[in-house]
Tab-separated table of C-alpha atoms and ligand atoms in Angstrom:
chain	number	residue	atom	x	y	z
A	1	MET	CA	2.916	-58.183	165.307
A	2	ILE	CA	1.356	-60.957	163.242
A	3	ASP	CA	3.268	-63.962	162.229
A	4	LEU	CA	0.821	-65.527	159.618
A	5	GLN	CA	2.380	-65.618	156.159
A	6	TYR	CA	0.977	-65.528	152.878
A	7	HIS	CA	2.896	-66.994	149.848
A	8	LEU	CA	1.974	-66.386	146.151
A	9	ASP	CA	4.815	-68.504	144.561
A	10	GLY	CA	2.330	-71.038	142.939
A	11	THR	CA	-0.036	-68.127	141.493
A	12	MET	CA	2.755	-66.219	139.765
A	13	LEU	CA	2.626	-68.785	136.731
A	14	ALA	CA	3.469	-67.994	133.058
A	15	SER	CA	0.304	-69.094	131.736
A	16	GLY	CA	-3.003	-70.053	134.142
A	17	GLY	CA	-1.900	-67.611	136.609
A	18	LEU	CA	-1.018	-63.905	137.356
A	19	THR	CA	1.914	-61.648	136.876
A	20	ASP	CA	3.290	-58.959	139.204
A	21	ALA	CA	1.561	-56.393	136.909
A	22	ASP	CA	-1.958	-58.109	137.492
A	23	LEU	CA	-1.485	-57.614	141.319
A	24	ALA	CA	0.277	-54.137	140.804
A	25	GLN	CA	-2.821	-52.746	139.109
A	26	LEU	CA	-5.030	-53.753	141.908
A	27	ALA	CA	-2.762	-51.514	144.463
A	28	ALA	CA	-4.609	-48.267	144.066
A	29	PRO	CA	-8.202	-49.543	143.945
A	30	LEU	CA	-7.640	-51.892	146.874
A	31	THR	CA	-5.881	-49.224	148.927
A	32	GLN	CA	-8.989	-47.023	148.046
A	33	ALA	CA	-11.088	-50.129	149.279
A	34	ARG	CA	-9.247	-50.458	152.444
A	35	ASP	CA	-9.593	-46.829	153.137
A	36	GLN	CA	-13.349	-47.126	152.826
A	37	VAL	CA	-13.445	-50.110	155.158
A	38	LEU	CA	-11.498	-48.391	157.863
A	39	ALA	CA	-13.818	-45.465	157.512
A	40	ASP	CA	-16.622	-47.551	157.482
A	41	ALA	CA	-15.136	-49.040	161.088
A	42	LYS	CA	-14.517	-45.531	162.303
A	43	VAL	CA	-18.131	-44.714	162.192
A	44	TRP	CA	-18.684	-47.615	165.030
A	45	SER	CA	-15.657	-46.532	167.173
A	46	THR	CA	-17.237	-43.355	167.393
A	47	GLY	CA	-20.781	-44.582	168.493
A	48	GLY	CA	-22.382	-45.759	165.556
A	49	PRO	CA	-23.884	-44.325	162.364
A	50	ALA	CA	-26.139	-41.727	164.103
A	51	SER	CA	-23.580	-40.307	166.117
A	52	ALA	CA	-21.479	-39.947	162.976
A	53	GLY	CA	-23.832	-38.366	161.217
A	54	ARG	CA	-24.020	-41.235	158.708
A	55	ASP	CA	-26.788	-43.250	157.034
A	56	ALA	CA	-26.557	-46.768	158.424
A	57	SER	CA	-27.324	-47.845	155.047
A	58	PRO	CA	-24.988	-45.970	152.742
A	59	ASP	CA	-25.456	-47.560	149.636
A	60	GLU	CA	-29.178	-48.396	150.431
A	61	THR	CA	-28.298	-52.472	149.707
A	62	GLY	CA	-28.158	-53.223	153.444
A	63	PRO	CA	-26.834	-52.322	156.780
A	64	LEU	CA	-23.416	-50.848	157.525
A	65	ASP	CA	-22.363	-53.498	160.288
A	66	ALA	CA	-18.655	-52.634	160.710
A	67	GLY	CA	-18.747	-52.785	164.133
A	68	PHE	CA	-16.817	-56.229	164.178
A	69	HIS	CA	-13.653	-54.737	162.908
A	70	TYR	CA	-12.311	-52.950	165.970
A	71	LEU	CA	-14.623	-54.737	168.413
A	72	PRO	CA	-11.434	-57.038	169.464
A	73	ASN	CA	-9.553	-53.502	170.295
A	74	ARG	CA	-12.501	-52.239	171.973
A	75	LEU	CA	-13.053	-55.468	174.331
A	76	LEU	CA	-9.307	-55.484	175.217
A	77	GLU	CA	-9.059	-51.718	176.149
A	78	GLU	CA	-12.117	-52.239	178.492
A	79	LEU	CA	-10.457	-55.194	179.929
A	80	ALA	CA	-7.489	-52.991	180.844
A	81	GLU	CA	-9.503	-50.631	182.223
A	82	LYS	CA	-12.222	-52.255	183.714
A	83	GLY	CA	-10.930	-55.579	184.854
A	84	ASP	CA	-13.274	-58.016	186.410
A	85	ALA	CA	-16.289	-55.513	185.547
A	86	SER	CA	-15.273	-55.752	181.794
A	87	GLU	CA	-17.227	-58.130	179.290
A	88	VAL	CA	-14.271	-60.263	178.766
A	89	ALA	CA	-14.069	-61.028	182.287
A	90	ARG	CA	-17.649	-61.365	182.761
A	91	ILE	CA	-17.803	-63.778	179.760
A	92	GLY	CA	-15.001	-65.850	181.536
A	93	ALA	CA	-16.881	-65.781	184.815
A	94	ALA	CA	-20.322	-66.901	183.276
A	95	ALA	CA	-18.771	-69.773	181.274
A	96	ASP	CA	-16.974	-70.780	184.527
A	97	ARG	CA	-20.046	-70.766	186.195
A	98	LEU	CA	-21.834	-73.204	183.880
A	99	ALA	CA	-19.097	-75.232	183.401
A	100	GLY	CA	-18.680	-75.941	186.900
A	101	ALA	CA	-22.235	-76.885	187.494
A	102	VAL	CA	-22.684	-78.949	184.301
A	103	ASP	CA	-20.688	-81.965	182.353
A	104	LYS	CA	-22.500	-81.103	178.995
A	105	VAL	CA	-23.681	-78.050	177.224
A	106	VAL	CA	-26.152	-77.702	174.294
A	107	LEU	CA	-24.996	-74.747	171.812
A	108	LEU	CA	-28.113	-73.703	170.009
A	109	GLY	CA	-27.649	-71.104	167.058
A	110	ILE	CA	-27.814	-71.321	163.406
A	111	GLY	CA	-25.441	-69.863	160.695
A	112	GLY	CA	-23.116	-66.957	162.231
A	113	SER	CA	-24.428	-67.905	165.739
A	114	TYR	CA	-22.516	-71.308	165.914
A	115	MET	CA	-20.324	-71.695	162.941
A	116	GLY	CA	-17.563	-69.843	164.901
A	117	ALA	CA	-18.027	-71.893	167.967
A	118	ARG	CA	-17.548	-74.939	166.133
A	119	ALA	CA	-14.649	-73.559	164.195
A	120	ILE	CA	-12.675	-72.530	167.344
A	121	LEU	CA	-13.503	-76.003	169.061
A	122	GLU	CA	-12.187	-77.982	166.153
A	123	ALA	CA	-8.944	-75.723	165.994
A	124	CYS	CA	-7.933	-75.194	169.312
A	125	CYS	CA	-9.492	-77.953	171.432
A	126	HIS	CA	-8.657	-81.814	171.758
A	127	PRO	CA	-9.382	-83.498	168.368
A	128	TYR	CA	-11.992	-85.995	170.460
A	129	TYR	CA	-12.694	-83.145	172.800
A	130	ASN	CA	-16.509	-84.814	173.562
A	131	GLU	CA	-15.156	-88.222	174.025
A	132	VAL	CA	-12.138	-87.967	175.921
A	133	ALA	CA	-11.702	-87.864	179.773
A	134	PRO	CA	-12.605	-84.518	180.985
A	135	THR	CA	-9.160	-84.091	182.247
A	136	LEU	CA	-8.079	-83.923	178.885
A	137	ARG	CA	-10.318	-81.143	178.193
A	138	GLN	CA	-9.145	-79.404	181.575
A	139	GLY	CA	-12.641	-80.594	182.823
A	140	ARG	CA	-14.787	-78.402	180.700
A	141	PRO	CA	-18.150	-79.588	179.644
A	142	ALA	CA	-18.693	-81.544	176.210
A	143	ILE	CA	-20.180	-79.252	173.774
A	144	TYR	CA	-23.131	-80.569	171.334
A	145	PHE	CA	-24.490	-78.524	168.382
A	146	GLU	CA	-28.205	-77.883	167.651
A	147	GLY	CA	-30.655	-75.435	166.808
A	148	ASN	CA	-28.819	-75.438	163.214
A	149	ASN	CA	-31.412	-77.544	161.697
A	150	VAL	CA	-34.787	-79.135	162.145
A	151	ASP	CA	-33.944	-82.696	161.954
A	152	ASN	CA	-36.404	-84.719	164.055
A	153	ASP	CA	-34.210	-87.851	164.542
A	154	ALA	CA	-31.178	-85.552	165.182
A	155	VAL	CA	-32.537	-83.623	167.719
A	156	GLN	CA	-34.098	-86.897	169.522
A	157	GLY	CA	-30.729	-88.908	169.277
A	158	LEU	CA	-29.319	-85.966	171.149
A	159	LEU	CA	-31.899	-85.879	173.637
A	160	ASP	CA	-31.400	-89.789	174.034
A	161	LEU	CA	-27.809	-88.884	175.031
A	162	LEU	CA	-28.415	-86.233	177.564
A	163	ALA	CA	-31.240	-88.450	179.281
A	164	SER	CA	-28.742	-91.587	179.184
A	165	GLU	CA	-25.869	-90.133	181.021
A	166	THR	CA	-25.211	-88.945	184.689
A	167	GLY	CA	-24.213	-85.502	185.096
A	168	GLY	CA	-26.209	-82.386	184.518
A	169	TRP	CA	-26.210	-80.276	181.194
A	170	GLY	CA	-27.114	-76.583	180.419
A	171	ILE	CA	-27.874	-74.543	177.205
A	172	VAL	CA	-26.303	-71.884	175.525
A	173	VAL	CA	-28.664	-70.156	172.836
A	174	ILE	CA	-27.064	-67.883	170.457
A	175	SER	CA	-29.490	-65.817	168.181
A	176	LYS	CA	-28.836	-61.973	167.404
A	177	SER	CA	-32.155	-61.519	166.024
A	178	GLY	CA	-33.678	-63.808	168.829
A	179	GLY	CA	-36.578	-65.029	166.392
A	180	THR	CA	-34.785	-67.531	164.189
A	181	LEU	CA	-37.320	-70.344	163.877
A	182	GLU	CA	-34.711	-73.195	163.934
A	183	THR	CA	-33.163	-71.868	167.005
A	184	ALA	CA	-36.249	-71.024	168.923
A	185	ALA	CA	-38.058	-74.364	168.136
A	186	SER	CA	-35.031	-76.276	169.522
A	187	LEU	CA	-34.735	-74.118	172.500
A	188	ARG	CA	-38.256	-74.608	173.450
A	189	ILE	CA	-37.883	-78.519	173.095
A	190	PHE	CA	-34.446	-78.297	174.767
A	191	LEU	CA	-35.923	-76.186	177.854
A	192	ARG	CA	-38.892	-78.526	178.244
A	193	GLU	CA	-36.671	-81.165	178.941
A	194	LEU	CA	-33.969	-79.440	180.748
A	195	ALA	CA	-36.885	-78.554	182.975
A	196	GLU	CA	-37.560	-82.111	183.619
A	197	SER	CA	-33.824	-82.593	184.493
A	198	VAL	CA	-32.960	-80.078	186.996
A	199	THR	CA	-33.848	-80.566	190.766
A	200	ASP	CA	-35.487	-77.243	191.234
A	201	PRO	CA	-37.449	-76.156	188.085
A	202	SER	CA	-37.635	-72.543	189.310
A	203	GLU	CA	-33.742	-72.490	189.054
A	204	LEU	CA	-34.034	-73.272	185.150
A	205	GLY	CA	-32.613	-70.119	184.120
A	206	GLN	CA	-29.229	-70.786	185.999
A	207	PHE	CA	-28.448	-73.294	183.301
A	208	VAL	CA	-29.203	-71.317	180.366
A	209	LEU	CA	-26.866	-68.638	178.849
A	210	PRO	CA	-28.307	-66.535	176.184
A	211	VAL	CA	-26.276	-64.519	173.646
A	212	THR	CA	-28.901	-62.228	171.702
A	213	GLY	CA	-29.604	-58.606	170.587
A	214	ALA	CA	-30.606	-55.877	172.802
A	215	SER	CA	-34.334	-56.649	172.382
A	216	GLY	CA	-36.256	-59.405	170.968
A	217	LYS	CA	-37.957	-62.717	171.564
A	218	LEU	CA	-35.011	-64.131	172.984
A	219	PHE	CA	-34.155	-61.301	175.071
A	220	ASP	CA	-37.746	-61.420	176.450
A	221	LEU	CA	-37.481	-65.456	177.160
A	222	ALA	CA	-34.127	-64.959	178.805
A	223	HIS	CA	-35.476	-62.307	181.330
A	224	ALA	CA	-38.677	-64.308	182.003
A	225	LEU	CA	-36.634	-67.439	182.755
A	226	GLY	CA	-34.341	-65.356	185.159
A	227	CYS	CA	-31.016	-66.266	183.312
A	228	PRO	CA	-28.467	-64.461	185.728
A	229	ASP	CA	-25.978	-63.768	182.702
A	230	VAL	CA	-27.507	-62.752	179.364
A	231	PHE	CA	-24.857	-61.481	176.981
A	232	SER	CA	-25.633	-59.110	173.846
A	233	VAL	CA	-24.148	-58.939	170.244
A	234	PRO	CA	-23.014	-55.540	169.869
A	235	ASP	CA	-24.894	-53.250	167.743
A	236	GLY	CA	-23.027	-52.924	164.225
A	237	VAL	CA	-21.939	-56.826	164.320
A	238	GLY	CA	-23.575	-59.168	161.914
A	239	GLY	CA	-24.116	-62.717	162.428
A	240	ARG	CA	-21.383	-64.059	160.260
A	241	PHE	CA	-18.852	-61.008	161.787
A	242	SER	CA	-19.630	-61.911	165.417
A	243	ILE	CA	-17.456	-64.642	166.146
A	244	LEU	CA	-15.239	-62.187	168.195
A	245	SER	CA	-18.054	-61.189	170.295
A	246	ALA	CA	-19.706	-63.202	173.084
A	247	VAL	CA	-21.048	-65.336	170.002
A	248	GLY	CA	-17.820	-66.935	169.872
A	249	LEU	CA	-16.034	-65.960	172.928
A	250	LEU	CA	-18.467	-67.379	175.419
A	251	PRO	CA	-18.238	-70.680	173.901
A	252	ALA	CA	-14.441	-70.505	173.707
A	253	ALA	CA	-14.316	-69.580	177.098
A	254	MET	CA	-16.520	-72.628	177.979
A	255	MET	CA	-13.963	-74.531	176.193
A	256	GLY	CA	-11.443	-73.398	178.611
A	257	LEU	CA	-9.524	-71.357	176.095
A	258	ASP	CA	-7.692	-68.081	176.388
A	259	ILE	CA	-9.856	-65.665	174.908
A	260	GLN	CA	-7.587	-62.618	175.533
A	261	LYS	CA	-5.241	-64.394	172.979
A	262	LEU	CA	-7.900	-64.779	170.473
A	263	LEU	CA	-8.584	-60.951	170.745
A	264	GLU	CA	-4.892	-59.913	170.746
A	265	GLY	CA	-4.356	-61.788	167.577
A	266	ALA	CA	-7.342	-60.224	166.001
A	267	ALA	CA	-5.881	-56.628	167.248
A	268	ALA	CA	-2.525	-57.298	165.829
A	269	MET	CA	-4.341	-58.268	162.151
A	270	ASN	CA	-6.097	-55.089	162.418
A	271	GLU	CA	-2.849	-52.979	162.931
A	272	HIS	CA	-1.253	-54.811	159.929
A	273	PHE	CA	-4.182	-54.474	157.756
A	274	LYS	CA	-4.498	-50.666	158.530
A	275	THR	CA	-0.712	-49.605	158.513
A	276	ALA	CA	1.324	-52.269	156.090
A	277	SER	CA	1.379	-51.007	152.612
A	278	PHE	CA	-0.017	-52.813	149.448
A	279	GLU	CA	3.325	-54.963	148.774
A	280	GLU	CA	3.626	-56.105	152.478
A	281	ASN	CA	-0.050	-56.251	153.238
A	282	ILE	CA	-1.393	-60.125	153.298
A	283	VAL	CA	-4.981	-59.416	153.433
A	284	LEU	CA	-4.777	-56.899	150.599
A	285	ARG	CA	-2.639	-59.212	148.713
A	286	TYR	CA	-5.080	-62.227	149.255
A	287	VAL	CA	-7.862	-60.185	148.133
A	288	ALA	CA	-5.757	-58.949	145.130
A	289	ALA	CA	-4.929	-62.516	143.922
A	290	GLY	CA	-8.663	-64.016	144.600
A	291	HIS	CA	-10.018	-60.955	142.430
A	292	ALA	CA	-7.344	-61.067	139.593
A	293	MET	CA	-7.741	-64.865	139.234
A	294	GLU	CA	-11.417	-64.298	138.631
A	295	GLU	CA	-11.052	-61.504	136.250
A	296	LYS	CA	-7.844	-62.618	134.542
A	297	GLN	CA	-8.574	-66.514	134.601
A	298	GLY	CA	-12.273	-66.929	135.161
A	299	ALA	CA	-11.302	-68.885	138.223
A	300	ASP	CA	-14.530	-67.994	140.317
A	301	ILE	CA	-14.238	-70.946	142.495
A	302	ARG	CA	-12.243	-70.619	145.630
A	303	ILE	CA	-11.041	-73.590	146.934
A	304	LEU	CA	-9.745	-73.382	150.793
A	305	SER	CA	-7.454	-76.221	150.966
A	306	THR	CA	-6.782	-77.168	154.687
A	307	TRP	CA	-3.929	-79.617	155.567
A	308	GLY	CA	-4.620	-81.667	158.534
A	309	LYS	CA	-7.769	-82.215	160.026
A	310	ARG	CA	-8.399	-79.018	162.427
A	311	LEU	CA	-9.107	-76.189	160.200
A	312	GLU	CA	-12.410	-77.642	158.198
A	313	ALA	CA	-14.755	-75.959	160.429
A	314	VAL	CA	-12.559	-72.654	160.076
A	315	GLY	CA	-13.316	-73.446	156.430
A	316	LEU	CA	-16.860	-74.063	156.637
A	317	TRP	CA	-16.888	-70.873	158.703
A	318	TYR	CA	-15.407	-68.950	156.078
A	319	ASP	CA	-17.421	-70.337	153.306
A	320	GLN	CA	-20.511	-68.883	155.135
A	321	LEU	CA	-18.615	-65.552	155.624
A	322	LEU	CA	-17.509	-65.198	151.748
A	323	ALA	CA	-20.789	-66.737	150.438
A	324	GLU	CA	-23.220	-64.597	152.309
A	325	SER	CA	-21.451	-61.220	152.248
A	326	ILE	CA	-20.358	-61.263	148.500
A	327	GLY	CA	-22.608	-63.620	146.902
A	328	LYS	CA	-25.178	-60.708	145.673
A	329	GLN	CA	-26.140	-58.599	142.654
A	330	GLU	CA	-25.271	-62.044	140.702
A	331	LYS	CA	-21.509	-61.602	141.614
A	332	GLY	CA	-19.386	-63.237	144.148
A	333	ALA	CA	-16.849	-66.273	143.747
A	334	MET	CA	-17.884	-69.726	145.065
A	335	PRO	CA	-16.054	-70.833	148.082
A	336	LEU	CA	-15.499	-74.184	148.983
A	337	THR	CA	-13.555	-75.602	151.837
A	338	ILE	CA	-11.498	-79.210	151.370
A	339	VAL	CA	-9.412	-81.464	153.762
A	340	ASN	CA	-6.411	-82.757	152.835
A	341	THR	CA	-5.089	-85.260	152.300
A	342	ARG	CA	-8.415	-86.858	152.508
A	343	ASP	CA	-10.049	-84.822	149.692
A	344	LEU	CA	-7.066	-85.423	147.274
A	345	HIS	CA	-8.982	-89.107	147.375
A	346	SER	CA	-12.332	-87.566	146.543
A	347	ARG	CA	-11.908	-84.132	144.833
A	348	GLY	CA	-8.248	-84.491	143.817
A	349	GLN	CA	-8.784	-85.613	139.952
A	350	GLN	CA	-11.135	-82.764	139.446
A	351	HIS	CA	-8.776	-80.246	140.766
A	352	GLN	CA	-5.639	-81.727	138.612
A	353	GLU	CA	-7.609	-82.174	135.610
A	354	GLY	CA	-10.987	-80.486	135.670
A	355	LYS	CA	-12.017	-76.842	134.322
A	356	ARG	CA	-9.706	-74.085	134.790
A	357	ASP	CA	-12.273	-72.420	137.014
A	358	LYS	CA	-10.558	-73.180	140.440
A	359	TYR	CA	-7.996	-71.077	142.490
A	360	ILE	CA	-6.572	-73.241	145.457
A	361	THR	CA	-5.332	-71.415	148.761
A	362	ASN	CA	-3.682	-73.686	150.927
A	363	LEU	CA	-4.248	-73.130	154.740
A	364	ILE	CA	-1.186	-74.726	156.270
A	365	VAL	CA	-0.290	-75.207	160.133
A	366	GLU	CA	3.564	-75.419	160.311
A	367	SER	CA	3.894	-77.358	163.340
A	368	SER	CA	1.907	-79.597	165.367
A	369	ASP	CA	1.051	-79.368	168.883
A	370	ARG	CA	2.082	-83.152	169.844
A	371	GLU	CA	5.676	-84.863	169.421
A	372	PRO	CA	5.817	-85.989	165.734
A	373	LEU	CA	4.767	-89.663	165.378
A	374	ALA	CA	6.975	-92.062	163.276
A	375	ILE	CA	5.942	-94.841	161.306
A	376	GLY	CA	8.443	-97.069	162.925
A	377	GLU	CA	10.241	-100.344	162.052
A	378	SER	CA	7.895	-103.625	161.981
A	379	GLU	CA	8.785	-107.579	161.494
A	380	ASN	CA	5.845	-107.701	159.237
A	381	ASN	CA	7.220	-105.415	156.379
A	382	GLN	CA	4.772	-106.476	153.690
A	383	ASP	CA	3.440	-103.073	153.594
A	384	GLN	CA	7.356	-102.448	152.699
A	385	LEU	CA	7.241	-99.273	155.205
A	386	ASN	CA	10.259	-100.041	156.585
A	387	GLU	CA	12.471	-97.982	154.485
A	388	LEU	CA	10.367	-95.042	155.713
A	389	ALA	CA	10.300	-96.109	159.390
A	390	GLU	CA	12.266	-92.826	160.580
A	391	LYS	CA	9.240	-90.671	158.652
A	392	THR	CA	6.985	-88.892	160.840
A	393	LEU	CA	3.324	-88.055	160.395
A	394	PRO	CA	4.111	-84.211	160.007
A	395	GLU	CA	6.706	-85.196	157.397
A	396	ILE	CA	4.435	-87.238	155.043
A	397	LEU	CA	1.960	-84.477	155.404
A	398	SER	CA	4.298	-81.799	154.267
A	399	ALA	CA	5.653	-84.152	151.283
A	400	ALA	CA	1.938	-84.336	150.213
A	401	LEU	CA	1.527	-80.902	150.357
A	402	ALA	CA	5.035	-80.114	148.294
A	403	GLY	CA	3.970	-82.967	145.901
A	404	THR	CA	0.663	-81.453	145.412
A	405	ASN	CA	1.711	-78.076	144.646
A	406	GLN	CA	4.337	-79.285	142.242
A	407	ALA	CA	1.820	-81.029	140.290
A	408	TYR	CA	-0.639	-78.308	140.177
A	409	ARG	CA	2.215	-75.999	138.973
A	410	ASP	CA	3.366	-78.369	136.231
A	411	ASP	CA	-0.252	-78.032	135.110
A	412	GLN	CA	-0.345	-74.471	135.187
A	413	ARG	CA	-2.817	-74.688	138.101
A	414	PRO	CA	-2.435	-71.508	140.497
A	415	THR	CA	-2.096	-72.040	144.196
A	416	ALA	CA	-1.073	-70.019	146.992
A	417	ASP	CA	-0.355	-70.904	150.825
A	418	LEU	CA	-1.477	-69.119	153.862
A	419	VAL	CA	0.760	-70.420	156.798
A	420	LEU	CA	-0.152	-70.134	160.512
A	421	PRO	CA	3.191	-71.075	162.230
A	422	LYS	CA	1.163	-73.076	164.953
A	423	LEU	CA	-2.332	-73.423	165.779
A	424	ASP	CA	-3.290	-71.603	168.857
A	425	GLU	CA	-5.561	-68.934	170.088
A	426	GLY	CA	-3.504	-66.181	168.869
A	427	ARG	CA	-2.840	-67.323	165.654
A	428	LEU	CA	-6.620	-68.134	165.143
A	429	GLY	CA	-7.565	-64.785	165.981
A	430	GLN	CA	-5.050	-63.663	163.344
A	431	LEU	CA	-6.655	-65.804	160.784
A	432	LEU	CA	-10.326	-65.045	161.578
A	433	GLN	CA	-9.780	-61.453	161.422
A	434	MET	CA	-7.724	-61.617	158.001
A	435	LEU	CA	-10.669	-63.219	156.461
A	436	MET	CA	-13.269	-61.201	157.947
A	437	LEU	CA	-11.074	-57.977	156.615
A	438	ALA	CA	-10.532	-59.607	153.311
A	439	THR	CA	-14.075	-60.348	153.085
A	440	VAL	CA	-15.249	-56.796	153.476
A	441	THR	CA	-12.463	-55.261	151.620
A	442	GLU	CA	-13.479	-57.563	148.613
A	443	GLY	CA	-17.164	-56.322	148.889
A	444	ARG	CA	-16.070	-52.848	148.820
A	445	LEU	CA	-13.715	-53.251	145.790
A	446	LEU	CA	-16.961	-55.054	144.067
A	447	GLY	CA	-19.335	-52.330	145.007
A	448	ILE	CA	-21.079	-54.642	146.920
A	449	ASN	CA	-22.187	-54.136	150.565
A	450	PRO	CA	-21.095	-57.047	152.431
A	451	TYR	CA	-23.273	-56.743	155.319
A	452	GLY	CA	-26.846	-58.214	155.512
A	453	GLN	CA	-28.272	-61.060	153.986
A	454	PRO	CA	-31.296	-59.832	151.707
A	455	GLY	CA	-31.293	-63.235	150.158
A	456	VAL	CA	-31.995	-65.451	152.790
A	457	GLU	CA	-35.433	-63.481	153.843
A	458	ALA	CA	-37.197	-64.898	151.237
A	459	TYR	CA	-37.121	-68.441	152.603
A	460	LYS	CA	-37.687	-67.535	156.114
A	461	GLN	CA	-40.730	-65.465	155.202
A	462	ASN	CA	-42.040	-68.172	152.992
A	463	MET	CA	-41.430	-70.745	155.600
A	464	ASN	CA	-43.363	-68.806	158.331
A	465	ALA	CA	-46.133	-68.117	156.053
A	466	ILE	CA	-46.567	-72.096	155.401
A	467	LEU	CA	-46.537	-72.800	158.965
A	468	ARG	CA	-48.728	-70.268	160.061
A	469	GLY	CA	-51.302	-70.895	157.131
B	1	PA5	O1	-24.519	-64.386	158.994
B	1	PA5	C1	-25.768	-64.131	159.608
B	1	PA5	O2	-26.280	-62.785	159.681
B	1	PA5	C2	-26.517	-65.153	159.510
B	1	PA5	O3	-25.878	-66.501	159.266
B	1	PA5	C3	-27.097	-65.473	160.990
B	1	PA5	O4	-26.232	-65.735	162.010
B	1	PA5	C4	-27.839	-66.597	160.837
B	1	PA5	O5	-29.026	-66.420	159.832
B	1	PA5	C5	-28.716	-66.789	162.441
B	1	PA5	O6	-29.233	-65.661	162.713
B	1	PA5	P1	-29.557	-65.351	164.321
B	1	PA5	O7	-28.596	-65.082	165.195
B	1	PA5	O8	-30.431	-64.050	164.456
B	1	PA5	O9	-30.488	-66.332	164.787
C-alpha cells in the first residue's frame, strides 16, 4: 500500500490551469502508455529482450532499459528465497565490512552513478551527517562525493582533508560503463593516495568497493586490485534508473539505512501503478497534469518545489532523470528543483509575476522527525516575535506553503501538491519509483524512448579526441 498523496487542487483553475476534461481526455492515451511500460518491464522480468524475442531497440532510438521497473520486486523475492546469499544481504555485508574498517568513504561516480546516493543521504540521514559525532550517524563512515567533475582544487581539497585526519578511508567507485573519464581519472588519483595510506599496499583492494557492469575497464581493474566484493549494475538498468540497484543500495547500506524498506516502498508503488485506475493512479495523474499544462498552457518549465531542506538532492536526481530521459527530439519539459522557503527569496518574484511558462509541483513532507521547535518567549522583544512565541518551525513552514499556494492561486498560477506523510526509507522508495515510472510513462506518451542518452556521447567523444590528440 502506498501512502504518498497527490493533490491537483491548485491546478484546476478557471484560467491558467486545467479542467477535469483536460485530464479525462488523457485517460485513454495514458492507460495505453502504461500498458507499454508494463510490457517493456515484462521483457526484463522474463530474462531480457533476447529471450522474449524482442529487439533491445524497439524504436531504433536507443536501448530498452526497462529492467529498473521490477528490480525492487526481484531483489525482495531473492532476499526472501536466499537470505544471506541474496544480493541485498551481500550488499549489507559488504557495506558493514568497509564501514567497520574506515571512518570515511569517498564515493566516486557521476550522473546516475552518484546522484541517487546523494539524494538518499540528504533525505534520510542526519542533516550534518559528515560533521556530527559518529554516534549521531550510527557509527557509519562520513561520505564524500568526487569523480563527478574534474575540478583540480576540489579534488586536492578532499585529499587535504583525508590526509589531515586520523582514521582510515576507503573508496566506493560506481560506473556502469566503467569507462567514464571523470570517474576513472579520479579513481586513479584516489587509489594512488589510498595506497600511500594503507599499512599493507597489497591489501588495497579490501578498501575499494566497485559497482560496475558485467565487463569493462573498471570491472577488470577491480579484479586486478583483488577487491573482495564487486557489485554489478544489472543488465537493462540504465544509470539514472539505477538508484534501487547496488548503485544506490550500497551507499545507502553504508549510511546505515534500511535498504529493504527502500525496496518495499518501490514495490508498493509498482503495484499501485499497475493496478490503480486512471482516476486513482498518482503516477498517471502526475504525468497527465504535467503534460496537459504543457500542451494547453505552454508551461514547459516544471518546477519541483521542495519544502524544507532534505529533498533538494532528490530534486536534482529527478532533474537529471527527466532531462536526460525526455529531453530528446527537440521535445521535453525543462525540470527545475527549488528549495523553499529559501528560494522564495531568490526565485519567488519570477514565479509569481514572470512568464506564464511554469508549472509548480510542491513536494511536501507532512511531519518532521524531531519534536517541533517553538520560537519561544524572549525579554528582548525588539523583533516582536513574542506574539508568535508558541509557533513552531513546522507551523511556520506550513503557513509559508499555504500562503504561497494562495498567492499563486489568486494570480491564476497553477500548483499541485505531492505529499509524503513522513520522510523515511519506505516513503523515499515510493517517491523514487513513482518519479521513474512517471518519466518512462511520459516518454511513451510522447513517443520518445526514455532510455539512453545519445546526446551526451558527442561531448565525450570530442573530449577524448582532444585529450588523445
Ligand atoms: O543516466 C545515465 O545513464 C548517466 O547519467 C550515467 O549514469 C553517467 O553518464 C555515468 O555513467 P557511468 O555509470 O557509465 O560512468
